[in-house]
Amino acid sequence: MARMNMIEAIRDAMDVKLGQDDDVVVFGEDVGYFGGVFRCTDGLQRKYGKSRVFDTPINESGIVGVAVGMGAYGLRPIAEVQFADYVYPAYDQIVSEAARLRHRSHGQFTSPITIRMPCGGGIFGGQTHSQTPEALFTHVAGLKTVLPSNPYDAKGLLIASIEDDDPVIFFEPKRLYNGPFDGHHDRPVTPWSKHALGDVPEGHYVVPLGEAAIRREGSDVTVLAYGTMVFVAQAAAAETGIDAEIIDLRTLLPLDLDRIEASVKKTGRCLIVHEATFTSGYGAELSALVQETCFYHLEAPIERVTGWDTPYPHAQEWDYFPGPARVGAGLKRVMEA
Amino acid sequence: MTYYKPLSLYVPEPSVRPGDKPDFSKFAIPKAGSVRRPEIDVSEEEIRDLAYGIIRVLNRDGEAVGPWAGVMDDETALKGLRYMMKTRAYDARMQKAQRQGKTSFYMQCLGEEAIAVAHQMALSPGDMNFPTYRQQGLLIAREHPLVEMMCQIYSNSGDVLGGRQMPVMYSSRDSGFFSISGNLGTQYVQAVGWAMASAIKGDTKIASAWIGDGATASNDFHSALLYASVYRPPVILNVVNNQWAISTFQGIATGQSVTFATRALGYGLNALRVDGNDFLAVYAVSKWAVERARRNFGPTFIEWVTYRVGAHSSSDDPSKYRPLDESSAWPMGDPIERLKNHLIVRGVWSDDRHVQLDAELHDEIRDAAKEAESHGTLGQGPAPSAKEMFEDVFKEMPPHLRRQRQQMGV
């Protein structure tokens, strides 16, 4: 067991797979010699050579396009998109190509590729270094979407994603890279070295895709969260004294609906939180599913606390971010209804 | 104060439209045999002029001339003729089937048969084509089963793609034919990735990427050239310039009077421009590029100059946007006629044998179509099950899809 932050855990996952499987390759902008702008691939080129870990031109459609071709050949590419905000030029290659290749070729060709991308706000990244566009991917048939909240899960989920024979969109909440940030931006963040989920086993292990985790057991209300919002929800529960059951979804698709259903049927209330915009966000899907599976157990309308329907702003970053105060107010609304 | 006239927008237009006389007077065609044949390790700077010329082997008298001649033996040439004629007969039959309502859609490659057929004959088993929708000749020249191809066109119970894809969007890993997307251009950069993988693994297989003149305007065309120029993988980048992108003439794709081959020069790629209706030229240049790729000298970009004789697809009517007789005015002739004449000049073929072969192929296609139709046609007879829809979305069906399939009751 080692103490790792999320960057080290993600790097370790790739290190393990590069070491185990000659078909694994890693590439993206600045990932080679330099080791990535967030250092997630630091040292991997030195260890595995330039033909397995390398820099690409600033052309995301090309990054994913060549990954699809490599996957069709039989490799298992890990492509890094430097920020989730930069993924849009690659959207056609992801949606029309990677996601559908198995289906349209009746299994002759597949896309066992993992597309990693840092997401989320909190670093004053403005509208082009802050987004979490998960709903654009969960909406697409043929993609799996993963969004870990801590080093242990990040490593295990990334290994599971790399080993998965279908394309996986792997979001990395960049505000969590160094510690469990709970939305109190004016306070220092506890480093992962002081958090239980910073204990990361060495070598190979997986956290299976499609399994949620309960981060806090409770009886008053179920909170559905993922990524940074898991810790924001924990802070909000502590500060309001509401006995919330907080579920960390970890994988958005496939979704662990059984665990969600069991919890909401137990508490009778549900709050959904995410950092992305409200309208047509993944929270809308979660809300519909909870309504469809738990309607007769609900004692209050389902609430959503999310980012506003605006571009992610720079100076107003903390006004946009759904921090503990807003999540706490959401908890109270759903309890008082 | 300086006066500026109001600006106006320039929109390119073809020189002729329906009702006009076809005009290829500005289309410069170098004499057969006049373009030199460089060594395969030639640098891009040394052959920039080849992006402007046209490599041709067959002259007007049907003789093979110049430095690109002498590559193809009689047996290979006769086989090539057969594959081209088979492709044409196949197209005619499938086009007719569409008109008879046996399928929703079809796309012929009439007049362009030499390109896919000769190119495939220059490749080896294990190499992978990333085709667009007018390269059925690649499958036919690989002797891919005709019945299987037809079942795909009919989306019937014998369709190996389970009815999921539109007609002509074939896929065959075994025949080196990557799944056709229908999204233009995306496959071009994927071919580069496949070739990069071959190089990463120390393999000797090569990829061949296909795109039409119109889709050279797409993002992924440029992504492909960029990645090909950066990593120099074993890939051939083919542009089939058949003059028309549905109704859009090539000035809209190029924006100026340049050849498509020159697109590669800014990327530092070796580029050649070739008479795509000259079977011997297509074969000789393909062989050159294949050898170059396989010996790790990197990518070759090839513009195949041809003409789309038929409509874009069964849903298109070219008389609405180009002169009706433009195809017969096309100055580079018909690829089958030209190879036939050459083989007669060579003394290994005759008009009689040609007619006989045509009849033979016609029967073969007819028999194959009958067999394919015994597995159903679109909307008639045996069809792929609705269950097919839910399979292969993922390797293993996740719970939400299982629920939806149960909901549908299949």
XYZ file of C-alpha atoms in Angstrom:
747
model
C 0.000 0.000 0.000
C 1.294 3.450 -0.887
C 0.079 6.965 -0.228
C -0.738 8.584 -3.538
C -2.482 11.661 -4.730
C -4.813 11.298 -7.677
C -2.165 12.259 -10.231
C 0.165 9.557 -8.928
C -2.648 7.012 -8.822
C -3.618 7.731 -12.437
C 0.002 7.551 -13.535
C 0.439 4.301 -11.614
C -2.587 2.781 -13.386
C -1.023 3.557 -16.773
C 2.372 2.368 -15.547
C 0.863 -0.962 -14.471
C -0.897 -1.465 -17.802
C 2.045 -0.319 -19.944
C 4.137 -2.842 -18.042
C 1.649 -5.697 -18.366
C 0.434 -5.277 -21.914
C 2.594 -4.387 -24.933
C -0.536 -3.274 -26.795
C -1.102 -0.345 -24.430
C 0.085 3.020 -25.768
C -0.308 6.506 -24.282
C -0.411 9.747 -26.234
C -1.751 13.275 -26.258
C -0.605 16.863 -26.141
C 2.516 17.314 -23.945
C 2.256 13.801 -22.485
C 5.618 12.487 -23.771
C 8.916 14.063 -22.779
C 7.289 16.602 -20.466
C 4.854 14.182 -18.828
C 1.608 16.113 -19.209
C 0.529 19.537 -18.008
C -0.855 17.898 -14.854
C 2.103 15.442 -14.708
C -0.098 12.359 -15.072
C 2.317 10.743 -17.549
C 5.548 11.955 -15.948
C 8.359 9.462 -16.490
C 6.328 7.049 -18.616
C 8.095 7.907 -21.877
C 11.490 7.407 -20.239
C 10.355 4.044 -18.916
C 8.491 2.666 -21.952
C 10.032 4.469 -24.910
C 8.899 7.001 -27.450
C 6.874 4.623 -29.586
C 4.568 3.782 -26.660
C 4.280 7.148 -24.915
C 4.412 10.175 -27.168
C 3.369 13.737 -27.896
C 0.733 14.575 -30.489
C -0.076 17.678 -32.479
C -2.768 19.978 -31.089
C -5.518 18.248 -32.996
C -8.000 16.365 -30.834
C -9.932 14.908 -33.759
C -6.633 13.408 -34.855
C -5.807 12.168 -31.343
C -9.043 10.210 -31.139
C -9.037 9.371 -34.862
C -5.656 7.664 -34.696
C -6.733 5.979 -31.460
C -9.707 4.460 -33.297
C -7.377 3.211 -36.043
C -4.939 1.778 -33.501
C -7.805 0.095 -31.668
C -8.974 -1.453 -34.932
C -5.454 -2.787 -35.457
C -5.495 -4.407 -32.022
C -3.784 -1.916 -29.735
C -5.302 -0.618 -26.517
C -4.695 3.137 -26.730
C -4.990 5.597 -23.858
C -5.519 9.036 -25.365
C -5.254 12.170 -23.253
C -7.272 15.240 -24.106
C -5.534 18.010 -22.195
C -8.756 19.538 -20.841
C -12.303 18.207 -21.225
C -13.032 21.639 -22.680
C -10.867 20.686 -25.674
C -12.692 17.480 -26.542
C -15.247 18.993 -28.911
C -13.137 18.771 -32.097
C -12.927 15.023 -31.361
C -16.643 14.629 -30.753
C -17.366 13.199 -34.212
C -14.608 10.615 -33.864
C -15.941 9.646 -30.422
C -19.666 9.637 -31.201
C -19.837 8.496 -34.831
C -16.770 6.289 -34.858
C -15.430 4.910 -31.564
C -18.872 4.461 -30.031
C -20.426 2.724 -33.025
C -17.624 0.728 -34.574
C -18.431 -2.558 -32.814
C -22.113 -2.260 -33.669
C -21.791 -1.181 -37.274
C -19.145 -3.798 -38.102
C -21.008 -6.539 -36.196
C -18.034 -6.980 -33.922
C -15.401 -7.245 -36.670
C -13.725 -4.069 -35.451
C -13.796 -2.624 -31.934
C -12.556 0.458 -30.110
C -10.915 -0.647 -26.861
C -9.762 2.895 -26.202
C -9.705 5.054 -23.089
C -9.980 8.812 -23.490
C -8.752 10.617 -20.371
C -9.578 14.232 -19.732
C -9.262 16.543 -16.723
C -12.567 18.235 -15.910
C -14.214 20.616 -13.503
C -13.586 24.083 -12.161
C -11.801 25.521 -9.214
C -8.517 26.534 -10.786
C -9.659 29.849 -12.295
C -9.716 28.234 -15.701
C -12.605 30.257 -17.051
C -14.877 28.846 -19.688
C -12.213 26.795 -21.490
C -10.503 24.955 -18.604
C -13.391 24.196 -16.262
C -16.148 22.224 -17.917
C -17.430 18.737 -17.117
C -19.400 17.750 -20.218
C -20.392 14.271 -18.991
C -23.947 14.462 -20.331
C -22.657 14.836 -23.894
C -21.176 11.353 -23.532
C -23.747 9.542 -21.388
C -26.247 10.430 -24.132
C -24.288 8.430 -26.711
C -25.012 4.739 -27.325
C -21.817 2.698 -27.120
C -19.772 4.786 -24.696
C -18.958 4.185 -21.051
C -18.454 7.245 -18.884
C -16.381 7.167 -15.712
C -15.728 9.939 -13.186
C -13.711 8.979 -10.080
C -13.534 11.011 -6.882
C -10.353 9.744 -5.209
C -6.951 8.109 -5.811
C -8.019 4.554 -4.917
C -10.951 4.616 -7.316
C -9.043 6.544 -9.967
C -6.398 3.840 -10.259
C -8.806 0.913 -10.082
C -11.325 2.482 -12.451
C -8.629 3.534 -14.922
C -7.209 0.001 -15.043
C -10.743 -1.331 -15.535
C -11.301 1.232 -18.306
C -8.074 0.338 -20.104
C -8.958 -3.357 -19.891
C -12.499 -2.741 -21.087
C -13.074 -3.716 -24.724
C -15.334 -0.725 -25.386
C -14.507 2.987 -25.538
C -14.424 4.689 -22.147
C -14.577 8.414 -21.453
C -12.522 8.888 -18.294
C -13.013 12.234 -16.539
C -10.508 13.385 -13.938
C -11.781 16.152 -11.626
C -8.681 18.307 -11.602
C -9.597 20.050 -8.330
C -9.297 16.617 -6.676
C -5.859 15.814 -8.072
C -4.148 16.940 -4.850
C -6.785 16.437 -2.180
C -10.482 15.930 -1.344
C -11.589 19.474 -2.104
C -14.968 20.105 -0.478
C -15.849 23.414 -2.076
C -14.472 25.613 0.716
C -12.098 27.396 -1.600
C -10.965 29.768 1.131
C -9.591 26.943 3.269
C -6.523 24.761 2.688
C -7.236 21.339 1.176
C -6.272 18.275 3.170
C -3.725 16.362 1.084
C -4.602 12.845 -0.060
C -1.781 11.556 2.145
C -4.043 12.264 5.116
C -7.139 10.666 3.644
C -8.042 6.958 3.720
C -8.807 6.947 -0.004
C -5.235 8.100 -0.646
C -4.150 4.560 0.337
C -3.533 2.963 -3.020
C -2.473 -0.671 -3.426
C 0.601 -1.243 -5.516
C 0.318 -3.252 -8.728
C -2.829 -4.401 -10.412
C -6.393 -4.113 -9.085
C -9.666 -2.972 -10.579
C -12.680 -1.075 -9.390
C -15.345 -2.559 -11.675
C -17.192 -0.193 -14.004
C -20.871 0.195 -13.127
C -20.606 -0.016 -9.333
C -21.417 2.973 -7.157
C -20.023 3.427 -3.619
C -21.757 4.725 -0.510
C -19.518 7.422 0.960
C -21.752 8.237 3.919
C -24.574 6.130 5.210
C -27.658 8.028 6.299
C -31.392 7.784 6.690
C -32.825 11.234 5.893
C -32.078 11.763 2.199
C -30.100 10.173 -0.611
C -27.563 12.405 -2.345
C -26.418 11.315 -5.797
C -22.990 12.794 -6.534
C -19.778 12.156 -8.450
C -16.318 13.662 -8.644
C -15.706 16.832 -6.655
C -19.345 17.030 -5.612
C -18.943 13.918 -3.420
C -16.845 15.926 -0.974
C -18.980 19.041 -1.317
C -22.016 16.925 -0.387
C -20.168 15.478 2.608
C -19.334 18.996 3.809
C -22.930 20.124 3.303
C -24.272 17.152 5.272
C -21.866 17.830 8.132
C -22.684 21.532 8.186
C -26.465 21.126 8.093
C -26.562 18.129 10.407
C -28.814 16.342 7.932
C -28.301 12.585 7.963
C -27.684 12.214 4.253
C -26.753 8.978 2.490
C -24.180 10.053 -0.074
C -23.710 7.839 -3.116
C -20.600 8.311 -5.235
C -21.717 7.066 -8.660
C -18.128 6.560 -9.953
C -19.437 5.254 -13.286
C -22.230 7.234 -14.948
C -22.731 4.698 -17.686
C -23.314 1.862 -17.029
C -25.130 3.214 -13.972
C -25.556 1.338 -10.695
C -29.293 1.914 -10.597
C -29.881 -0.897 -8.090
C -27.857 0.867 -5.422
C -29.588 4.172 -6.128
C -33.008 2.567 -5.987
C -32.316 0.766 -2.713
C -31.087 3.936 -1.061
C -33.912 6.203 -2.220
C -36.490 3.624 -1.204
C -34.882 3.650 2.233
C -34.675 7.444 2.688
C -37.688 8.541 0.619
C -35.883 11.668 -0.514
C -33.307 12.474 -3.175
C -30.950 15.320 -3.952
C -28.868 15.220 -7.119
C -25.745 17.345 -7.423
C -23.324 18.010 -10.268
C -20.997 20.735 -11.390
C -22.134 20.891 -15.017
C -24.998 23.042 -16.247
C -28.560 22.270 -15.145
C -30.664 21.932 -18.296
C -30.369 18.488 -19.920
C -27.591 17.706 -17.458
C -26.974 14.164 -16.229
C -29.012 15.108 -13.153
C -32.109 15.219 -15.339
C -31.523 11.600 -16.321
C -30.905 10.587 -12.714
C -34.029 12.427 -11.602
C -36.144 10.674 -14.223
C -34.741 7.263 -13.264
C -35.379 7.851 -9.552
C -38.924 8.956 -10.333
C -39.510 5.895 -12.514
C -38.130 3.413 -9.984
C -39.004 5.028 -6.626
C -42.078 7.237 -7.173
C -44.264 5.605 -4.523
C -41.488 5.813 -1.947
C -40.772 9.500 -2.457
C -41.873 11.855 0.315
C -40.667 15.001 -1.424
C -39.924 16.229 -4.932
C -36.437 15.359 -6.170
C -34.081 18.335 -5.961
C -31.137 19.232 -8.163
C -28.222 21.510 -7.277
C -25.890 22.110 -10.220
C -23.834 24.723 -12.024
C -25.907 27.522 -13.519
C -26.890 27.451 -17.206
C -24.103 29.884 -18.089
C -20.615 29.478 -19.452
C -18.143 28.740 -16.631
C -17.025 32.239 -15.587
C -13.597 33.380 -14.460
C -13.964 35.994 -11.748
C -17.307 34.560 -10.632
C -15.998 30.996 -10.445
C -17.219 30.460 -6.865
C -20.602 31.971 -7.660
C -21.002 29.373 -10.394
C -19.617 26.405 -8.468
C -22.332 24.558 -6.504
C -20.513 24.767 -3.163
C -21.506 23.484 0.296
C -23.828 26.425 1.010
C -25.952 25.778 -2.080
C -25.896 22.035 -1.588
C -26.809 22.541 2.083
C -29.754 24.737 1.066
C -30.794 22.001 -1.378
C -30.659 19.419 1.407
C -32.872 21.622 3.570
C -35.372 22.157 0.745
C -35.736 18.457 0.129
C -36.071 17.784 3.887
C -38.632 20.518 4.459
C -40.817 19.732 1.452
C -10.469 60.164 -46.842
C -9.764 56.987 -48.814
C -12.814 55.545 -50.518
C -13.279 51.785 -50.466
C -15.731 50.089 -52.779
C -18.146 47.798 -50.889
C -16.680 44.288 -50.660
C -18.229 41.385 -52.544
C -18.024 37.658 -51.916
C -16.456 35.340 -54.471
C -18.181 31.971 -54.919
C -16.517 29.601 -57.397
C -18.659 28.199 -60.221
C -17.967 25.430 -62.729
C -17.413 26.624 -66.297
C -20.421 24.663 -67.599
C -23.895 23.785 -66.352
C -26.828 21.740 -67.808
C -27.525 22.841 -71.359
C -23.916 23.939 -71.913
C -21.381 22.098 -74.044
C -19.005 20.008 -71.882
C -15.655 21.751 -71.630
C -12.412 20.084 -70.621
C -10.260 22.419 -72.728
C -8.455 23.757 -69.642
C -7.750 20.285 -68.352
C -4.104 19.616 -69.159
C -3.257 15.965 -69.843
C 0.432 15.133 -70.176
C 1.422 12.532 -72.751
C 1.538 8.917 -71.592
C 5.002 7.995 -70.422
C 6.146 11.576 -69.945
C 6.302 11.634 -66.128
C 9.457 10.219 -64.579
C 9.576 7.339 -62.120
C 11.624 8.200 -59.006
C 13.225 5.717 -56.612
C 11.005 4.789 -53.664
C 13.278 6.520 -51.140
C 12.958 9.848 -52.959
C 12.468 12.946 -50.800
C 9.398 15.102 -51.079
C 11.365 18.120 -52.368
C 12.689 16.163 -55.341
C 9.271 15.268 -56.727
C 7.108 18.308 -56.075
C 6.438 18.630 -59.807
C 4.756 15.211 -59.760
C 1.882 16.743 -57.786
C 1.054 18.811 -60.877
C 1.618 16.280 -63.659
C -0.354 13.124 -64.435
C 1.348 9.743 -64.482
C 0.030 7.754 -67.456
C 1.155 4.488 -69.026
C -1.358 3.670 -71.764
C -1.198 5.841 -74.854
C -3.942 6.407 -77.432
C -2.842 3.349 -79.381
C -3.197 1.110 -76.367
C 0.529 0.698 -75.882
C 2.205 0.747 -72.484
C 4.927 3.382 -72.584
C 7.378 5.223 -70.385
C 9.118 4.567 -67.078
C 5.997 3.312 -65.244
C 5.297 0.626 -67.880
C 6.478 -2.969 -67.794
C 5.322 -3.663 -64.230
C 2.375 -5.893 -64.987
C 2.497 -9.370 -66.537
C -0.229 -10.745 -68.816
C -1.855 -12.884 -66.180
C -2.215 -10.013 -63.711
C -3.535 -7.675 -66.395
C -6.144 -10.205 -67.527
C -7.203 -10.769 -63.948
C -7.516 -7.015 -63.502
C -9.721 -6.756 -66.575
C -11.933 -9.504 -65.213
C -12.264 -7.809 -61.783
C -13.134 -4.471 -63.377
C -15.768 -6.042 -65.609
C -17.151 -7.980 -62.658
C -17.373 -4.791 -60.609
C -19.283 -3.093 -63.422
C -21.660 -6.011 -63.838
C -22.197 -6.142 -60.067
C -22.989 -2.431 -59.988
C -25.446 -2.704 -62.867
C -27.277 -5.555 -61.151
C -27.444 -3.823 -57.745
C -28.477 -0.507 -59.277
C -31.307 -2.349 -61.005
C -32.264 -4.104 -57.772
C -32.581 -0.705 -56.102
C -34.840 0.495 -58.903
C -36.931 -2.660 -58.446
C -37.424 -1.776 -54.788
C -35.273 -4.609 -53.451
C -33.188 -2.192 -51.415
C -33.259 1.434 -50.284
C -30.091 2.784 -51.790
C -27.143 2.028 -54.042
C -23.894 3.639 -55.188
C -22.091 2.662 -58.385
C -18.424 3.244 -59.186
C -19.036 3.398 -62.943
C -15.933 4.680 -64.727
C -13.752 4.449 -61.607
C -13.257 0.674 -61.511
C -9.534 0.716 -62.266
C -8.590 2.579 -59.113
C -9.877 0.212 -56.428
C -9.224 -2.951 -58.436
C -5.612 -2.215 -59.439
C -4.788 -0.790 -56.031
C -6.058 -3.874 -54.237
C -3.995 -6.067 -56.558
C -0.899 -4.153 -55.423
C -1.644 -4.760 -51.730
C -1.026 -7.971 -49.768
C -3.222 -10.000 -47.428
C -3.040 -8.415 -43.976
C -2.958 -4.857 -45.293
C -5.997 -2.765 -44.405
C -8.034 -0.436 -46.571
C -10.052 2.355 -44.960
C -12.486 2.871 -47.815
C -15.202 5.284 -48.661
C -18.410 4.204 -50.371
C -17.165 3.871 -53.956
C -14.452 1.243 -53.480
C -16.449 -1.963 -53.962
C -13.703 -2.918 -56.415
C -11.431 -3.527 -53.422
C -13.693 -6.353 -52.287
C -14.223 -7.780 -55.744
C -10.498 -7.783 -56.498
C -9.984 -9.620 -53.200
C -12.542 -12.187 -54.422
C -14.781 -11.424 -51.489
C -17.973 -13.544 -51.829
C -20.465 -11.741 -54.063
C -23.433 -13.256 -52.265
C -22.218 -11.823 -48.972
C -21.866 -8.364 -50.548
C -25.340 -8.586 -52.031
C -26.890 -9.716 -48.745
C -25.509 -6.511 -47.220
C -27.134 -4.491 -50.002
C -30.447 -6.270 -49.336
C -30.156 -6.005 -45.498
C -31.532 -9.537 -45.442
C -31.144 -12.511 -43.104
C -27.776 -13.279 -44.680
C -26.342 -9.810 -44.043
C -23.199 -10.310 -41.956
C -23.728 -6.810 -40.564
C -27.153 -7.811 -39.252
C -29.037 -5.131 -41.167
C -27.475 -2.358 -39.109
C -25.772 -0.476 -41.906
C -27.085 1.280 -44.992
C -26.456 -0.516 -48.291
C -22.822 -0.313 -49.569
C -21.406 0.348 -46.079
C -19.586 -2.995 -46.133
C -17.130 -4.219 -43.542
C -14.764 -7.166 -43.793
C -11.771 -7.543 -41.558
C -10.763 -10.728 -43.381
C -10.749 -8.990 -46.756
C -8.812 -5.999 -45.419
C -11.797 -3.688 -45.704
C -12.473 -1.437 -42.723
C -16.083 -0.736 -41.777
C -17.442 2.182 -43.830
C -18.803 4.949 -41.669
C -20.811 7.140 -44.019
C -19.420 10.151 -42.138
C -17.105 11.499 -44.783
C -13.450 11.825 -43.960
C -13.325 10.163 -40.541
C -11.696 6.988 -41.869
C -8.764 8.911 -43.349
C -7.095 9.693 -40.038
C -8.053 6.279 -38.630
C -5.998 4.685 -41.408
C -3.035 6.748 -40.254
C -3.594 5.448 -36.707
C -3.792 1.861 -37.961
C -0.510 2.347 -39.826
C 1.063 3.914 -36.728
C 0.020 0.805 -34.790
C 1.677 -1.411 -37.392
C 4.888 0.594 -36.980
C 4.650 0.577 -33.176
C 4.340 -3.210 -33.223
C 7.198 -3.666 -35.695
C 4.792 -5.294 -38.163
C 5.154 -5.063 -41.967
C 1.493 -4.434 -42.767
C 0.393 -1.189 -44.352
C -2.830 0.827 -44.419
C -4.481 2.424 -47.396
C -6.789 5.388 -46.804
C -9.505 6.493 -49.226
C -11.338 9.766 -49.661
C -13.140 11.615 -52.446
C -12.324 15.052 -53.833
C -15.201 16.663 -51.938
C -14.256 15.241 -48.542
C -10.688 16.540 -48.806
C -12.333 19.623 -47.330
C -13.142 17.747 -44.100
C -11.223 18.264 -40.859
C -10.066 14.686 -40.672
C -8.450 14.873 -44.103
C -6.147 17.537 -42.718
C -5.714 15.693 -39.412
C -4.652 12.643 -41.419
C -2.076 14.545 -43.461
C -0.754 16.148 -40.298
C -0.364 12.883 -38.373
C 1.040 11.169 -41.469
C 3.652 13.883 -41.844
C 4.576 13.830 -38.145
C 4.889 10.056 -37.567
C 5.597 8.883 -41.155
C 3.670 5.627 -40.764
C 3.204 3.075 -43.564
C 0.046 4.520 -45.079
C -1.083 5.362 -48.598
C -3.355 8.387 -48.720
C -5.589 8.062 -51.783
C -7.790 10.831 -53.124
C -10.237 9.710 -55.772
C -10.848 12.885 -57.712
C -13.921 12.049 -59.762
C -14.669 15.732 -60.420
C -17.980 15.830 -58.554
C -19.049 15.792 -54.881
C -22.761 15.100 -55.371
C -23.607 18.364 -57.171
C -20.595 20.320 -56.012
C -17.717 20.852 -58.413
C -14.200 20.662 -57.077
C -13.612 24.408 -56.943
C -15.678 24.414 -53.757
C -13.348 21.851 -52.165
C -10.094 23.421 -53.334
C -11.036 27.082 -53.407
C -8.508 27.744 -56.146
C -6.954 26.252 -59.227
C -4.664 23.747 -57.584
C -4.521 19.982 -57.846
C -5.555 17.860 -54.906
C -2.085 16.344 -54.902
C -0.588 19.714 -53.990
C -2.527 19.603 -50.720
C 0.154 17.189 -49.493
C 3.092 19.459 -50.274
C 2.495 21.835 -47.380
C 2.646 18.816 -45.089
C 5.936 17.679 -46.586
C 4.408 14.478 -47.928
C 5.398 12.777 -51.180
C 2.591 13.380 -53.620
C 1.787 11.900 -57.003
C -1.002 12.594 -59.462
C -2.127 9.725 -61.641
C -4.512 8.883 -64.465
C -7.084 6.866 -62.533
C -8.603 5.423 -65.703
C -5.301 3.874 -66.722
C -5.204 0.451 -65.091
C -1.491 0.015 -65.664
C -0.677 3.414 -64.195
C -2.831 2.753 -61.124
C -1.152 -0.590 -60.572
C 2.404 0.680 -61.135
C 2.004 3.699 -58.860
C 0.223 1.633 -56.194
C 3.064 -0.895 -56.254
C 5.561 1.943 -55.878
C 3.705 3.422 -52.910
C 3.161 -0.004 -51.304
C 6.844 -0.848 -51.533
C 7.774 2.577 -50.195
C 5.443 2.159 -47.191
C 6.523 -1.405 -46.481
C 10.194 -0.448 -46.542
C 9.506 2.257 -43.943
C 10.045 5.219 -46.269
C 6.700 6.559 -45.090
C 3.413 7.738 -46.534
C 2.557 8.494 -50.138
C -0.272 10.789 -51.121
C -1.896 9.934 -54.465
C -4.517 11.852 -56.400
C -6.294 9.516 -58.812
C -7.808 11.611 -61.579
C -11.038 10.128 -62.871
C -14.647 10.950 -63.642
C -17.843 9.896 -61.870
C -19.823 8.629 -64.851
C -22.907 7.629 -62.882
C -25.017 9.577 -60.437
C -23.620 10.141 -56.944
C -26.108 7.576 -55.644
C -29.472 6.070 -56.494
C -31.009 9.181 -54.899
C -29.205 11.634 -57.180
C -29.915 13.073 -60.647
C -26.797 14.633 -62.192
C -28.689 16.131 -65.134
C -29.796 18.816 -62.674
C -26.297 20.221 -62.233
C -23.921 19.116 -65.041
C -24.225 18.666 -68.814
C -25.811 15.309 -69.640
C -23.061 14.316 -72.081
C -20.178 15.467 -69.892
C -19.121 11.906 -69.062
C -18.715 10.976 -72.733
C -16.602 14.106 -73.238
C -14.275 13.108 -70.405
C -10.890 13.060 -72.115
C -9.343 10.157 -70.210
C -11.657 7.496 -71.529
C -13.095 4.388 -69.938
C -10.785 2.194 -67.838
C -12.197 -1.119 -69.058
C -12.074 -0.132 -72.751
C -8.534 1.126 -72.358
C -7.216 -2.019 -70.695
C -9.108 -4.194 -73.166
C -7.527 -2.373 -76.120
C -4.107 -2.664 -74.540
C -4.484 -6.405 -74.013
C -5.563 -6.802 -77.625
C -2.462 -4.837 -78.693
C -0.416 -7.113 -76.432
C -1.884 -10.033 -78.317
C -3.408 -11.741 -75.283
C -7.036 -10.700 -75.715
C -9.714 -10.319 -78.408
C -13.126 -8.746 -78.911
C -14.713 -12.191 -78.972
C -13.166 -13.249 -75.725
C -14.230 -9.950 -74.214
C -17.875 -10.501 -75.187
C -17.680 -14.056 -73.905
C -16.225 -12.949 -70.550
C -18.885 -10.279 -70.205
C -21.620 -12.886 -70.671
C -19.931 -15.242 -68.232
C -19.707 -12.538 -65.576
C -23.286 -11.524 -66.208
C -24.365 -15.118 -65.453
C -22.184 -15.289 -62.354
C -23.701 -12.070 -61.007
C -27.222 -13.203 -61.868
C -26.738 -16.509 -60.045
C -25.236 -14.753 -57.022
C -28.155 -12.305 -56.922
C -30.645 -15.165 -57.035
C -28.917 -16.845 -54.150
C -28.719 -13.592 -52.167
C -32.407 -12.907 -52.779
C -33.271 -16.333 -51.385
C -32.178 -14.827 -48.031
C -34.655 -11.959 -48.509
C -34.597 -8.418 -49.814
C -35.243 -5.220 -47.875
C -38.746 -5.529 -46.450
C -39.426 -8.848 -48.223
C -38.766 -12.329 -46.916
C -36.310 -13.278 -44.178
C -34.877 -10.254 -42.372
C -32.439 -9.622 -39.513
C -34.187 -9.771 -36.139
C -35.013 -6.706 -34.038
C -32.797 -8.249 -31.364
C -29.801 -7.428 -33.586
C -30.262 -3.773 -32.687
C -29.355 -4.294 -29.040
C -26.346 -6.494 -29.594
C -22.785 -5.213 -30.105
C -23.610 -1.777 -28.713
C -21.232 -2.995 -26.018
C -19.294 -6.233 -25.743
C -21.517 -7.207 -22.819
C -25.037 -5.829 -22.662
C -25.367 -3.435 -19.706
C -28.517 -3.536 -17.516
C -30.215 -0.516 -19.096
C -30.052 -2.061 -22.568
C -31.267 -5.405 -21.251
C -34.284 -3.610 -19.751
C -34.992 -1.847 -23.041
C -34.732 -5.062 -25.010
C -37.147 -6.751 -22.597
C -39.476 -3.783 -22.928
C -39.478 -4.288 -26.673
C -40.232 -7.939 -26.098
C -37.383 -9.433 -28.126
